[in-house]
Amino acid sequence: MDTDYGMRDAEVITEEALRHREWYGVDGCFLDQTTAGATACRPRGAWCVRCAGRASPVVINPGCTPPPATCGSRT
């Protein structure tokens, strides 16, 4: 789901993700154009839990290498 670097409404992104899960049977969440800073973790996490479920894989694409401590990433 395109987040437009955090500018898109979380409810719209959630609706899109749920629709994709229903249509394609996906079990994860891909968030494109996310922000790279650590302050973005909470909104991304909330979207992913609502979109894909707690135990589902989540992939983010901030368009750059995020700081190592961002959301527990392992770079």
PDB file of C-alpha atoms in Angstrom:
ATOM      1  CA  MET A   1       0.000   0.000   0.000  1.00  0.00           C
ATOM      2  CA  ASP A   2       1.321   3.435  -0.900  1.00  0.00           C
ATOM      3  CA  THR A   3       1.523   5.574   2.243  1.00  0.00           C
ATOM      4  CA  ASP A   4       2.717   8.715   0.399  1.00  0.00           C
ATOM      5  CA  TYR A   5       5.389   9.140   3.080  1.00  0.00           C
ATOM      6  CA  GLY A   6       2.801   9.133   5.853  1.00  0.00           C
ATOM      7  CA  MET A   7       0.461  11.627   4.181  1.00  0.00           C
ATOM      8  CA  ARG A   8      -2.336   9.175   3.243  1.00  0.00           C
ATOM      9  CA  ASP A   9      -5.135   8.467   5.688  1.00  0.00           C
ATOM     10  CA  ALA A  10      -4.516   5.277   7.689  1.00  0.00           C
ATOM     11  CA  GLU A  11      -8.124   4.154   7.274  1.00  0.00           C
ATOM     12  CA  VAL A  12      -7.854   4.309   3.464  1.00  0.00           C
ATOM     13  CA  ILE A  13      -4.642   2.291   3.549  1.00  0.00           C
ATOM     14  CA  THR A  14      -6.266  -0.243   5.866  1.00  0.00           C
ATOM     15  CA  GLU A  15      -9.275  -0.604   3.563  1.00  0.00           C
ATOM     16  CA  GLU A  16      -6.976  -1.168   0.577  1.00  0.00           C
ATOM     17  CA  ALA A  17      -4.924  -3.753   2.441  1.00  0.00           C
ATOM     18  CA  LEU A  18      -7.992  -5.657   3.603  1.00  0.00           C
ATOM     19  CA  ARG A  19      -9.345  -5.637   0.058  1.00  0.00           C
ATOM     20  CA  HIS A  20      -6.038  -7.011  -1.260  1.00  0.00           C
ATOM     21  CA  ARG A  21      -6.054  -9.714   1.418  1.00  0.00           C
ATOM     22  CA  GLU A  22      -9.572 -10.734   0.418  1.00  0.00           C
ATOM     23  CA  TRP A  23      -8.899 -10.654  -3.339  1.00  0.00           C
ATOM     24  CA  TYR A  24      -5.447 -12.243  -3.413  1.00  0.00           C
ATOM     25  CA  GLY A  25      -5.230 -14.227  -0.187  1.00  0.00           C
ATOM     26  CA  VAL A  26      -2.045 -12.465   0.921  1.00  0.00           C
ATOM     27  CA  ASP A  27      -0.808 -12.989   4.454  1.00  0.00           C
ATOM     28  CA  GLY A  28       1.391  -9.935   4.859  1.00  0.00           C
ATOM     29  CA  CYS A  29       1.579  -6.218   4.380  1.00  0.00           C
ATOM     30  CA  PHE A  30       3.812  -4.170   2.060  1.00  0.00           C
ATOM     31  CA  LEU A  31       3.925  -0.465   2.815  1.00  0.00           C
ATOM     32  CA  ASP A  32       5.483   1.603   0.039  1.00  0.00           C
ATOM     33  CA  GLN A  33       6.838   5.140   0.299  1.00  0.00           C
ATOM     34  CA  THR A  34       7.023   5.077   4.093  1.00  0.00           C
ATOM     35  CA  THR A  35       8.959   7.608   6.093  1.00  0.00           C
ATOM     36  CA  ALA A  36      12.407   6.491   7.220  1.00  0.00           C
ATOM     37  CA  GLY A  37      12.575   7.996  10.706  1.00  0.00           C
ATOM     38  CA  ALA A  38      11.981   6.148  13.961  1.00  0.00           C
ATOM     39  CA  THR A  39       8.966   8.377  14.673  1.00  0.00           C
ATOM     40  CA  ALA A  40       7.128   6.607  11.850  1.00  0.00           C
ATOM     41  CA  CYS A  41       7.180   3.208  13.562  1.00  0.00           C
ATOM     42  CA  ARG A  42       3.976   3.552  15.543  1.00  0.00           C
ATOM     43  CA  PRO A  43       1.736   4.507  12.578  1.00  0.00           C
ATOM     44  CA  ARG A  44       3.268   1.799  10.381  1.00  0.00           C
ATOM     45  CA  GLY A  45       2.827  -0.787  13.099  1.00  0.00           C
ATOM     46  CA  ALA A  46      -0.811   0.192  13.600  1.00  0.00           C
ATOM     47  CA  TRP A  47      -1.497  -0.051   9.861  1.00  0.00           C
ATOM     48  CA  CYS A  48       0.141  -3.448   9.644  1.00  0.00           C
ATOM     49  CA  VAL A  49      -1.710  -4.928  12.587  1.00  0.00           C
ATOM     50  CA  ARG A  50      -5.008  -3.744  11.124  1.00  0.00           C
ATOM     51  CA  CYS A  51      -4.066  -4.715   7.570  1.00  0.00           C
ATOM     52  CA  ALA A  52      -2.394  -8.054   7.909  1.00  0.00           C
ATOM     53  CA  GLY A  53      -2.666  -9.271  11.476  1.00  0.00           C
ATOM     54  CA  ARG A  54      -0.126  -9.481  14.263  1.00  0.00           C
ATOM     55  CA  ALA A  55       1.744 -12.573  13.098  1.00  0.00           C
ATOM     56  CA  SER A  56       1.963 -11.581   9.450  1.00  0.00           C
ATOM     57  CA  PRO A  57       5.125 -10.398   7.713  1.00  0.00           C
ATOM     58  CA  VAL A  58       5.489  -6.680   7.113  1.00  0.00           C
ATOM     59  CA  VAL A  59       7.754  -5.127   4.495  1.00  0.00           C
ATOM     60  CA  ILE A  60       8.370  -1.392   4.280  1.00  0.00           C
ATOM     61  CA  ASN A  61       9.969   0.655   1.523  1.00  0.00           C
ATOM     62  CA  PRO A  62      11.068   4.089   2.692  1.00  0.00           C
ATOM     63  CA  GLY A  63      13.097   4.629  -0.475  1.00  0.00           C
ATOM     64  CA  CYS A  64      16.359   4.800   1.479  1.00  0.00           C
ATOM     65  CA  THR A  65      18.223   2.867   4.131  1.00  0.00           C
ATOM     66  CA  PRO A  66      16.494   3.610   7.446  1.00  0.00           C
ATOM     67  CA  PRO A  67      18.508   4.131  10.624  1.00  0.00           C
ATOM     68  CA  PRO A  68      19.474   0.753  12.188  1.00  0.00           C
ATOM     69  CA  ALA A  69      17.244   1.230  15.242  1.00  0.00           C
ATOM     70  CA  THR A  70      14.132   1.976  13.167  1.00  0.00           C
ATOM     71  CA  CYS A  71      11.347  -0.405  14.149  1.00  0.00           C
ATOM     72  CA  GLY A  72      13.769  -3.156  15.075  1.00  0.00           C
ATOM     73  CA  SER A  73      15.147  -3.410  11.537  1.00  0.00           C
ATOM     74  CA  ARG A  74      18.250  -5.463  10.966  1.00  0.00           C
ATOM     75  CA  THR A  75      20.495  -3.736   8.459  1.00  0.00           C
TER      76      THR A  75
END
